[in-house]
Coordinates of C-alpha atoms and ligand atoms in Angstrom, one line a residue:
M1 CA -163.7 -115.9 102.7
N2 CA -160.5 -117.2 101.4
S3 CA -158.3 -114.5 100.0
P4 CA -157.1 -114.6 96.5
M5 CA -153.5 -114.4 95.3
R6 CA -152.6 -110.8 95.6
H7 CA -149.8 -110.9 92.9
A8 CA -149.1 -112.0 89.7
P9 CA -149.6 -115.5 88.9
A10 CA -146.7 -118.0 88.2
P11 CA -145.6 -118.2 84.4
D12 CA -147.0 -121.6 84.2
L13 CA -150.3 -120.5 85.5
L14 CA -150.3 -117.5 83.2
S15 CA -149.8 -119.9 80.4
R16 CA -152.8 -121.9 81.4
F17 CA -155.0 -118.7 81.3
A18 CA -153.3 -117.7 78.0
A19 CA -154.2 -121.3 76.4
I20 CA -157.9 -120.7 77.2
V21 CA -158.0 -117.4 74.8
G22 CA -154.8 -118.2 72.5
D23 CA -151.8 -116.2 72.8
K24 CA -153.2 -113.5 70.6
Y25 CA -156.0 -112.5 72.9
A26 CA -153.5 -112.9 76.2
V27 CA -152.0 -109.6 76.2
T28 CA -148.7 -109.2 78.2
D29 CA -146.7 -106.5 76.4
P30 CA -146.7 -103.6 78.9
N31 CA -147.3 -101.1 76.1
D32 CA -150.6 -102.6 75.1
L33 CA -151.5 -103.3 79.0
A34 CA -150.7 -99.6 80.1
P35 CA -154.2 -98.2 78.5
H36 CA -156.1 -100.5 80.8
L37 CA -154.3 -99.9 84.1
I38 CA -155.3 -96.3 84.2
E39 CA -158.7 -94.4 84.1
G40 CA -160.1 -91.4 82.9
R41 CA -159.3 -89.1 85.7
G42 CA -155.8 -90.3 86.1
L43 CA -156.5 -90.9 89.8
Y44 CA -155.3 -94.3 89.7
H45 CA -152.5 -96.3 88.0
G46 CA -152.9 -100.1 87.9
R47 CA -150.7 -103.0 87.7
S48 CA -151.4 -106.2 86.0
A49 CA -149.4 -109.4 84.4
M50 CA -152.0 -109.9 81.8
M51 CA -155.5 -108.8 80.2
L52 CA -157.2 -112.0 79.0
K53 CA -159.8 -111.1 75.9
P54 CA -162.2 -114.1 75.5
G55 CA -164.0 -114.7 72.7
S56 CA -167.2 -116.3 73.8
T57 CA -169.2 -116.9 77.1
A58 CA -167.7 -120.6 77.2
E59 CA -164.2 -118.8 77.3
V60 CA -165.1 -116.5 79.9
A61 CA -166.6 -119.7 82.1
A62 CA -163.3 -121.4 81.5
I63 CA -161.1 -118.3 82.7
L64 CA -163.2 -118.1 85.9
K65 CA -163.3 -121.6 86.5
L66 CA -159.3 -121.7 86.5
A67 CA -159.3 -118.7 88.3
N68 CA -161.6 -120.0 91.1
E69 CA -159.4 -123.3 91.2
T70 CA -156.4 -121.4 91.5
R71 CA -157.5 -118.1 93.6
T72 CA -156.3 -115.9 90.9
A73 CA -158.0 -112.6 91.5
I74 CA -159.7 -111.0 88.2
V75 CA -161.0 -107.7 87.4
P76 CA -163.8 -107.4 84.4
Q77 CA -163.2 -104.4 82.2
G78 CA -165.5 -103.3 79.3
G79 CA -164.7 -99.7 78.0
N80 CA -162.7 -98.6 80.8
T81 CA -164.5 -95.4 81.1
G82 CA -165.8 -96.0 84.9
L83 CA -164.9 -93.0 87.3
V84 CA -164.5 -94.7 90.4
G85 CA -161.9 -97.1 89.7
G86 CA -163.7 -100.3 89.6
Q87 CA -162.4 -101.8 86.3
I88 CA -158.5 -100.9 87.6
P89 CA -156.3 -103.9 88.7
F90 CA -154.8 -102.5 91.7
D91 CA -152.9 -105.5 93.0
G92 CA -151.6 -107.6 90.1
E93 CA -155.3 -108.9 89.3
L94 CA -155.7 -110.4 85.7
I95 CA -157.8 -107.9 83.5
L96 CA -160.8 -110.1 81.8
S97 CA -161.5 -107.9 79.1
L98 CA -164.9 -108.1 77.7
T99 CA -164.5 -106.2 74.3
R100 CA -164.4 -109.0 71.9
L101 CA -168.0 -110.0 72.8
D102 CA -169.1 -107.5 70.9
K103 CA -172.3 -109.1 68.7
I104 CA -175.7 -108.1 68.9
R105 CA -177.2 -111.4 69.0
E106 CA -180.9 -110.1 68.1
I107 CA -183.2 -107.2 67.7
D108 CA -186.8 -107.9 68.3
V109 CA -188.7 -105.0 67.2
R110 CA -192.0 -106.7 68.0
S111 CA -191.1 -107.5 71.5
N112 CA -189.0 -104.1 71.9
T113 CA -185.9 -106.1 72.8
M114 CA -182.3 -106.1 71.8
T115 CA -179.7 -109.0 72.9
C116 CA -176.3 -107.7 73.3
E117 CA -173.2 -109.1 74.2
A118 CA -171.4 -107.4 77.0
G119 CA -168.7 -105.9 74.8
V120 CA -171.1 -104.1 72.7
V121 CA -170.1 -100.4 72.7
L122 CA -173.1 -98.1 73.4
Q123 CA -173.0 -96.4 70.8
K124 CA -173.3 -99.1 68.5
A125 CA -176.1 -100.3 70.5
Q126 CA -178.0 -96.9 70.1
D127 CA -177.4 -97.1 66.2
A128 CA -178.5 -100.7 65.9
A129 CA -181.8 -99.5 67.4
A130 CA -182.0 -96.5 65.5
A131 CA -181.6 -98.5 62.1
N132 CA -184.5 -100.5 63.3
D133 CA -186.7 -97.4 63.9
R134 CA -186.5 -98.0 67.6
L135 CA -184.7 -95.8 70.5
F136 CA -182.1 -97.5 72.9
P137 CA -182.4 -94.4 75.5
L138 CA -179.1 -94.8 77.4
S139 CA -176.8 -92.0 76.7
L140 CA -173.5 -91.0 78.4
G141 CA -170.9 -88.5 77.6
S142 CA -168.8 -91.9 77.1
E143 CA -171.1 -93.7 74.7
G144 CA -168.4 -93.8 72.3
S145 CA -166.3 -96.5 74.4
C146 CA -168.4 -97.8 77.2
T147 CA -169.9 -101.2 76.9
I148 CA -173.2 -102.5 77.6
G149 CA -171.6 -105.0 80.4
G150 CA -170.0 -102.2 81.9
N151 CA -173.4 -100.1 81.9
L152 CA -175.0 -102.7 83.7
S153 CA -172.4 -103.5 85.9
S154 CA -172.0 -99.7 87.0
N155 CA -175.8 -99.1 86.8
A156 CA -175.1 -96.3 84.7
G157 CA -177.4 -93.5 84.5
G158 CA -176.9 -91.0 81.9
T159 CA -179.0 -87.8 80.6
G160 CA -182.2 -90.0 79.6
A161 CA -182.6 -91.4 82.8
L162 CA -185.3 -89.1 83.9
A163 CA -187.6 -90.2 81.0
Y164 CA -186.5 -93.8 80.4
G165 CA -184.7 -95.0 83.6
I166 CA -181.5 -96.2 84.6
A167 CA -179.6 -99.1 83.6
R168 CA -181.0 -101.2 85.9
E169 CA -184.7 -100.4 84.2
L170 CA -183.6 -100.9 80.6
M171 CA -182.4 -104.5 81.5
V172 CA -184.9 -107.5 81.3
G173 CA -182.7 -110.4 80.7
V174 CA -178.9 -111.0 81.5
E175 CA -176.2 -113.9 81.2
V176 CA -173.6 -114.1 83.9
V177 CA -170.8 -116.2 84.4
L178 CA -170.3 -117.1 88.3
A179 CA -167.1 -117.0 90.1
D180 CA -167.0 -120.8 89.6
G181 CA -167.4 -120.7 86.0
R182 CA -171.0 -121.6 85.8
I183 CA -173.1 -120.0 83.4
M184 CA -176.7 -118.5 84.5
N185 CA -178.6 -117.9 81.4
L186 CA -181.7 -115.7 82.2
L187 CA -181.5 -114.1 78.5
R188 CA -185.4 -113.8 78.5
K189 CA -187.2 -110.9 76.6
L190 CA -189.7 -111.2 79.1
K191 CA -191.3 -108.2 81.1
K192 CA -193.2 -110.6 83.3
D193 CA -191.3 -113.7 84.7
N194 CA -192.2 -114.1 88.2
T195 CA -190.3 -117.3 89.0
G196 CA -188.6 -116.8 92.5
Y197 CA -186.0 -114.5 93.5
D198 CA -185.1 -111.9 90.5
L199 CA -181.4 -112.7 90.5
R200 CA -181.0 -110.9 87.0
H201 CA -180.6 -107.6 89.5
L202 CA -178.2 -108.7 91.7
F203 CA -175.4 -108.2 89.1
V204 CA -176.4 -105.0 88.0
G205 CA -174.7 -102.6 89.7
A206 CA -172.4 -105.0 91.2
E207 CA -169.6 -103.6 89.6
G208 CA -167.9 -107.1 88.7
T209 CA -167.9 -108.2 92.3
L210 CA -170.6 -110.7 91.9
G211 CA -170.3 -112.2 88.5
V212 CA -169.2 -111.4 85.0
I213 CA -172.1 -110.2 82.5
T214 CA -171.3 -111.6 79.3
A215 CA -174.9 -110.9 77.2
A216 CA -177.9 -109.0 78.3
V217 CA -181.4 -108.5 76.7
V218 CA -182.0 -104.8 77.0
K219 CA -185.6 -102.6 76.2
L220 CA -186.0 -100.9 73.2
F221 CA -188.7 -97.8 72.9
P222 CA -190.4 -96.2 70.1
R223 CA -188.3 -94.0 68.0
P224 CA -189.9 -90.6 69.0
R225 CA -191.4 -88.8 65.8
S226 CA -190.1 -85.4 67.0
V227 CA -187.5 -84.2 69.4
E228 CA -186.9 -80.3 70.1
T229 CA -183.6 -79.4 72.2
A230 CA -183.5 -76.0 74.0
F231 CA -180.7 -74.2 75.9
L232 CA -182.0 -72.0 78.4
G233 CA -180.8 -69.4 80.8
V234 CA -182.4 -69.4 83.9
P235 CA -181.7 -67.3 87.3
S236 CA -181.3 -69.9 89.6
P237 CA -181.7 -73.9 90.5
E238 CA -185.0 -73.1 92.3
A239 CA -186.2 -71.5 89.1
A240 CA -185.1 -74.8 87.3
V241 CA -186.7 -77.0 89.5
K242 CA -190.1 -75.0 88.8
L243 CA -189.3 -75.2 85.2
L244 CA -188.7 -79.2 85.2
N245 CA -191.9 -79.4 86.9
L246 CA -193.9 -77.1 84.8
A247 CA -192.4 -78.8 81.7
Q248 CA -193.2 -82.4 82.7
S249 CA -196.8 -81.5 83.5
Q250 CA -197.6 -79.0 80.6
I251 CA -195.8 -80.2 77.4
A252 CA -197.4 -82.5 75.0
G253 CA -194.7 -84.4 75.0
T254 CA -192.1 -86.1 77.4
V255 CA -189.2 -84.2 79.0
T256 CA -186.1 -86.5 77.7
G257 CA -183.3 -84.4 79.0
F258 CA -183.1 -81.9 81.7
E259 CA -179.5 -81.2 82.6
L260 CA -178.5 -78.1 84.9
I261 CA -175.5 -76.4 84.0
I262 CA -173.5 -73.5 86.1
R263 CA -172.3 -70.6 84.3
E264 CA -168.5 -71.1 85.8
I265 CA -168.1 -74.5 84.0
V266 CA -169.7 -72.9 80.8
E267 CA -166.7 -70.6 80.7
F268 CA -164.4 -73.7 81.2
A269 CA -166.1 -75.3 78.1
L270 CA -165.7 -72.0 76.1
K271 CA -162.1 -71.8 77.2
H272 CA -161.1 -75.4 76.7
G273 CA -163.5 -77.1 74.5
H274 CA -163.3 -77.8 71.0
N275 CA -166.2 -76.2 68.7
V276 CA -167.9 -75.0 71.6
R277 CA -169.9 -71.8 71.3
D278 CA -171.8 -69.8 73.8
P279 CA -175.3 -70.8 73.0
L280 CA -177.1 -67.6 74.1
A281 CA -176.0 -64.2 73.7
S282 CA -175.7 -62.9 77.3
K283 CA -174.1 -64.6 80.1
H284 CA -176.7 -66.3 82.9
P285 CA -175.7 -67.7 86.2
W286 CA -177.3 -71.0 85.4
Y287 CA -178.4 -72.9 82.4
V288 CA -180.7 -75.6 81.6
L289 CA -180.5 -78.0 78.3
M290 CA -183.6 -79.6 77.8
E291 CA -185.1 -82.1 75.2
V292 CA -188.8 -83.1 75.0
S293 CA -189.7 -85.8 72.6
S294 CA -193.0 -86.8 71.2
Q295 CA -194.7 -89.6 68.9
Q296 CA -196.4 -86.7 67.4
A297 CA -194.7 -85.4 63.8
E298 CA -196.0 -82.1 64.2
G299 CA -196.9 -79.8 66.8
L300 CA -194.2 -80.3 69.5
R301 CA -191.9 -77.1 68.6
D302 CA -194.8 -74.9 68.8
N303 CA -195.9 -76.3 71.7
L304 CA -192.4 -75.9 73.6
E305 CA -192.0 -72.3 72.1
E306 CA -195.2 -71.4 73.8
F307 CA -194.2 -73.1 76.9
L308 CA -190.8 -71.4 77.2
G309 CA -192.9 -68.2 76.5
S310 CA -194.9 -68.4 79.5
A311 CA -191.8 -69.5 81.4
I312 CA -190.1 -66.2 80.8
E313 CA -193.3 -64.6 81.7
Q314 CA -193.2 -66.3 85.1
D315 CA -189.0 -65.3 85.3
L316 CA -188.4 -69.0 85.4
V317 CA -186.5 -68.5 82.3
T318 CA -184.2 -65.2 81.3
D319 CA -183.2 -66.3 77.8
A320 CA -184.1 -69.3 75.3
T321 CA -182.7 -70.8 72.1
L322 CA -184.4 -73.7 70.5
A323 CA -181.9 -76.0 68.2
A324 CA -182.9 -74.9 64.6
N325 CA -181.9 -78.5 63.4
L326 CA -180.2 -81.6 64.4
D327 CA -176.7 -80.3 64.1
Q328 CA -177.6 -77.5 66.4
A329 CA -179.0 -80.1 68.9
K330 CA -175.8 -82.0 68.8
A331 CA -173.8 -78.8 69.4
F332 CA -175.8 -78.3 72.7
W333 CA -175.2 -82.0 73.6
H334 CA -171.6 -81.6 72.5
M335 CA -170.8 -78.8 75.1
R336 CA -172.5 -80.7 77.7
H337 CA -170.6 -83.9 77.4
T338 CA -167.3 -82.1 77.3
L339 CA -167.9 -80.9 81.0
T340 CA -165.9 -83.9 82.3
E341 CA -162.9 -83.1 79.9
V342 CA -163.0 -79.3 80.6
Q343 CA -162.3 -79.7 84.1
K344 CA -158.9 -80.8 83.6
P345 CA -157.0 -77.9 82.5
E346 CA -158.3 -76.1 85.3
G347 CA -156.2 -78.1 87.6
G348 CA -157.1 -80.4 90.4
S349 CA -161.0 -81.3 90.3
I350 CA -162.4 -83.0 93.6
K351 CA -165.4 -84.7 92.3
H352 CA -168.8 -85.7 93.8
D353 CA -171.4 -87.9 91.9
V354 CA -174.3 -87.2 94.4
S355 CA -178.3 -87.1 94.4
V356 CA -180.8 -85.8 96.7
P357 CA -184.6 -85.5 96.4
V358 CA -185.4 -83.1 93.1
A359 CA -187.0 -80.4 95.6
E360 CA -183.8 -80.4 97.6
V361 CA -181.1 -79.6 94.7
P362 CA -181.0 -75.8 95.2
A363 CA -180.6 -76.1 99.0
F364 CA -177.8 -78.7 98.6
L365 CA -176.2 -76.8 96.3
A366 CA -176.2 -73.5 98.2
E367 CA -175.3 -75.2 101.5
A368 CA -172.6 -77.2 99.7
S369 CA -171.0 -73.9 97.9
D370 CA -171.1 -72.2 101.1
A371 CA -169.3 -75.0 103.1
V372 CA -166.7 -75.8 100.4
T373 CA -165.7 -72.2 99.7
K374 CA -165.1 -71.8 103.7
L375 CA -163.1 -74.9 103.9
I376 CA -161.1 -73.8 100.9
P377 CA -161.3 -70.3 99.9
G378 CA -160.9 -69.7 96.2
S379 CA -162.1 -73.3 95.5
R380 CA -164.4 -73.2 92.6
P381 CA -167.6 -75.3 92.6
V382 CA -168.8 -76.1 89.3
P383 CA -172.0 -78.1 89.7
F384 CA -173.7 -79.7 86.5
G385 CA -175.6 -83.1 85.9
H386 CA -178.9 -84.4 85.6
L387 CA -181.3 -82.3 87.2
G388 CA -184.2 -84.6 86.8
D389 CA -182.7 -87.2 88.6
G390 CA -181.6 -85.2 91.4
N391 CA -178.2 -86.1 90.3
I392 CA -175.8 -83.4 90.5
H393 CA -171.9 -83.8 89.6
Y394 CA -170.9 -81.4 92.5
N395 CA -167.4 -81.0 91.4
V396 CA -165.0 -78.4 92.7
S397 CA -162.0 -77.0 90.8
Q398 CA -158.8 -75.9 92.7
P399 CA -158.3 -71.9 93.3
V400 CA -156.7 -70.6 90.4
G401 CA -152.9 -70.8 91.1
A402 CA -152.9 -73.2 93.7
D403 CA -150.7 -76.5 93.9
K404 CA -152.7 -79.4 92.3
A405 CA -151.2 -82.1 94.5
D406 CA -152.1 -79.9 97.8
F407 CA -155.7 -79.3 96.5
L408 CA -156.3 -83.0 95.9
A409 CA -154.9 -84.0 99.2
R410 CA -158.0 -82.5 100.3
W411 CA -160.4 -84.7 98.6
G412 CA -161.5 -86.4 101.6
D413 CA -162.3 -83.1 103.6
V414 CA -164.1 -81.9 101.0
N415 CA -166.2 -85.1 100.3
A416 CA -166.7 -85.3 104.2
V417 CA -168.1 -81.8 104.0
V418 CA -170.3 -82.4 101.1
D419 CA -171.7 -85.9 101.8
K420 CA -172.7 -84.5 105.1
I421 CA -174.9 -82.1 103.5
V422 CA -176.2 -85.0 100.8
L423 CA -177.0 -87.2 103.9
K424 CA -178.6 -84.1 105.7
H425 CA -180.9 -83.9 102.5
N426 CA -181.4 -87.8 102.5
G427 CA -179.6 -88.0 99.5
S428 CA -176.7 -90.5 98.3
I429 CA -173.0 -90.1 98.1
S430 CA -173.1 -92.2 94.7
A431 CA -175.8 -91.4 92.3
E432 CA -174.8 -93.5 89.2
H433 CA -170.9 -93.9 89.0
G434 CA -170.8 -96.6 91.8
I435 CA -168.3 -97.2 94.6
G436 CA -165.5 -99.0 93.0
R437 CA -162.3 -98.3 94.9
L438 CA -163.1 -94.6 95.2
K439 CA -166.1 -94.6 97.6
R440 CA -165.3 -98.0 99.0
D441 CA -164.4 -96.8 102.3
T442 CA -166.9 -94.4 102.8
L443 CA -169.9 -96.9 102.1
P444 CA -169.9 -98.4 105.5
K445 CA -170.3 -94.8 106.9
V446 CA -173.6 -94.5 104.9
K447 CA -175.1 -97.5 104.2
D448 CA -177.6 -99.2 106.1
P449 CA -175.7 -101.6 108.6
V450 CA -178.4 -104.6 107.8
A451 CA -177.8 -103.8 103.9
L452 CA -174.4 -103.9 103.9
A453 CA -174.0 -107.3 106.2
L454 CA -176.3 -108.6 103.6
M455 CA -174.2 -107.4 100.9
R456 CA -171.3 -109.3 102.4
D457 CA -173.3 -112.3 102.8
F458 CA -174.2 -112.1 99.1
K459 CA -170.3 -111.7 98.3
R460 CA -169.5 -114.8 100.3
V461 CA -172.2 -116.9 98.9
L462 CA -171.2 -115.8 95.4
D463 CA -167.6 -115.3 95.4
P464 CA -166.2 -117.7 98.2
N465 CA -162.7 -117.3 97.0
G466 CA -162.9 -113.4 96.7
I467 CA -161.5 -113.6 93.2
L468 CA -163.8 -111.3 91.6
N469 CA -162.7 -107.7 91.6
P470 CA -161.4 -107.8 95.0
G471 CA -161.3 -104.3 97.2
K472 CA -164.0 -102.9 95.2
V473 CA -167.5 -101.9 96.7
L474 CA -166.7 -103.9 99.7
Ligands
FAD1 P1 -165.7 -100.1 82.9 O1 -165.1 -98.8 83.0 O2 -164.8 -101.0 82.1 O3 -166.0 -101.2 84.0 C1 -166.9 -100.5 85.0 C2 -167.2 -101.4 86.1 O4 -167.9 -102.3 85.5 C3 -166.0 -102.0 86.8 O5 -166.1 -102.2 88.1 C4 -165.7 -103.2 86.0 O6 -165.2 -104.4 86.9 C5 -167.3 -103.6 85.9 N1 -167.7 -104.2 84.7 C6 -167.3 -103.9 83.3 N2 -167.7 -105.0 82.3 C7 -168.2 -105.9 83.2 C8 -168.8 -107.3 82.9 N3 -169.2 -107.5 81.5 N4 -169.4 -107.7 83.8 C9 -169.2 -107.4 85.4 N5 -168.5 -106.4 85.3 C10 -168.4 -105.4 84.4 N6 -171.7 -92.9 84.2 C11 -172.9 -92.6 84.4 O7 -173.8 -93.1 85.0 N7 -173.7 -91.2 83.8 C12 -173.0 -90.4 83.1 O8 -173.4 -89.5 82.7 C13 -171.6 -90.7 82.8 N8 -171.2 -90.0 82.0 C14 -169.7 -90.2 81.7 C15 -169.0 -89.3 80.8 C16 -167.5 -89.3 80.5 C17 -167.2 -88.5 79.6 C18 -166.7 -90.5 81.2 C19 -165.5 -90.9 81.0 C20 -167.5 -91.4 82.1 C21 -168.8 -91.3 82.3 N9 -169.6 -92.2 83.0 C22 -171.2 -91.7 83.4 C23 -168.9 -93.1 83.6 C24 -168.8 -94.7 82.8 O9 -168.8 -94.3 81.6 C25 -169.9 -95.5 83.2 O10 -170.0 -95.8 84.5 C26 -170.1 -96.8 82.3 O11 -171.1 -97.4 82.3 C27 -168.9 -97.7 82.3 O12 -168.9 -98.6 81.2 P2 -167.4 -99.2 80.7 O13 -167.6 -100.4 79.9 O14 -166.7 -98.2 80.5 O15 -167.1 -100.1 82.2
MLT2 C1 -171.5 -86.7 83.3 O1 -172.7 -86.7 83.5 O2 -171.1 -86.2 82.4 C2 -170.6 -87.6 84.3 O3 -171.3 -88.6 84.9 C3 -169.7 -86.5 85.2 C4 -168.5 -86.6 85.4 O4 -167.8 -86.9 84.2 O5 -168.0 -86.0 86.1
ZN3 ZN1 -173.4 -88.0 84.9

C-alpha cells in the first residue's frame, strides 16, 4: 500500500481542499482547530493544518477524490468523544468533520426506520424518534455530542445494548464515500436484502479506516408504555449476575438497562459529581442501576416491586429504591453517566473497556483486582459498566498521593495484566470503544491471525493509498 503524505499538505493543495467547501468551512485558525486535536481523556494531542467541514455527501466525495489523487491523509471526525484516539490527527492529517451533515432525512414510523446524516447528534436522533412516538435506543453518556456516524464507525454499545443491540444491530442501511471518492448508496430500509456480500457491515466499527459514513438508516422501536428504574445495593458481582438472570426471566417486561457500579466510584461521584446524591441510605459494596420497560401501561411497577421483594429474600439485593418519577430516574442515570468524569479529579486512571461472558464477570473482577493491587499496591480499581453485555470498564485510579505521570507510565503493565485475565476468560480487550490508536499495537497480539490478515487485505483493497485514518486500528 502506498503511504500517504505524513505532513501538512502544501498551501496550494490546502487551498484546493478549501475551494471544495468554501473558506468558511475550511478551518485553519489554531484556536478553532485546538478542541479537535485533543480527546476527552487528554491522552492524545494531535496536529492538523486544516479541518474541512463539508456540507454534503458530494463535497465529502470531492474531498476524498482529491485526497486520494494527492495522497493526503484524512481523519474523519464526528463529535470527538471517542475514547481510543481514533478521531485525532496525529501526523498532520486533515480533519474531515461530518458535523454539518446534520439532517434527519426521514422518519418512517410504519417501517420503524430513521434516515440520519452522519453528523446528527445522538441526542437529536433520540428526541426525533420520541417526537414520533418511537424509541431510538442507542444511549451513551456522550449522547449530547457524539454523532450517528461516529456511533456506527466506533460500533458503540452503551446502556441499552443488552435489550436493543449495539450500533451494528441498529443499522439497516448506510451511505459511504470510499477513499477514491465513489459514493456507495446502500441507504435501504430493508430488514432483508440478501443480494450478495453484506458490505454495509464492513464500515461499522471500521473507525474511519475503510470509508466515510455520510448517512445511515437506523432502526426505531415502539416507545415503551412504561419504564421503571431502580437503584439497588447488591452484596457482590455474583449476586448481580444471578439478579440479572432472574430479572430477564421473571419480570413481565424487558430489562433495558443493567449497570454494575462499585462503591468506590460512587464515592468519587459523591465527592466530585454535580447534583449527585447517594440513592440509598446505607453504603453497599456494589450497586446495580436497573431499568425495565414494557408495552403495558399498567402493572410494571408492581411487578418490579414484587420481584425485588423476592430478590431481597434471596439475599441478591440488600437495599432498593425505585425512581418515584422521571426526574428521579434521570438523577440515577445522571450519576451513572458522570462516572467517566468523576475519575479525573482522583488523578491518573488506567482504563480498560473489556468484555467477558456474563457468567465470568465475577471471576474476572476478583482476579483482576487481586492482580492489579499486587502489581501497584494502593492502586484503586473502580470497575463499572454494562453487566448485561459482560462489558466492564475496569478503570484503575492511582494510589492516593501518587505521581500521576509515574502512574500513567504503568499503563502498559496494567493493561498486560488485565488483558491476560480477560483472555483467560475468553473475553475481548475492546468491548465497545474500538481500537483507534490506543489499542492498535495490542490488536495483533490478541486477534486471530487469519482475521487480522483479512483485515489488512480489506484495508489494501478499499484504501490502497492509505489515506483514511492512517495508523488507527491497523
Ligand atoms: P468521534 O469521536 O468523532 O470518532 C470516533 C471514531 O469514528 C474515529 O475513529 C473517527 O475517525 C470515526 N468517525 C467519526 N465519524 C465518522 C464517519 N462519519 N465516518 C467514518 N468514520 C467516522 N462509547 C460506547 O460505545 N459506549 C458508551 O457507553 C460510551 N460512553 C461514553 C461516555 C462518555 C462520557 C464519553 C466521553 C464517551 C463515551 N463513549 C462510549 C465513547 C464515544 O462516545 C463513542 O465511541 C461514540 O460512538 C463516538 O462518536 P463521535 O461522533 O464522538 O465520534
Ligand atoms: C461509559 O460506559 O461510561 C464509558 O463507555 C466508559 C468510560 O467513559 O470510561
Ligand atoms: Zn460504556
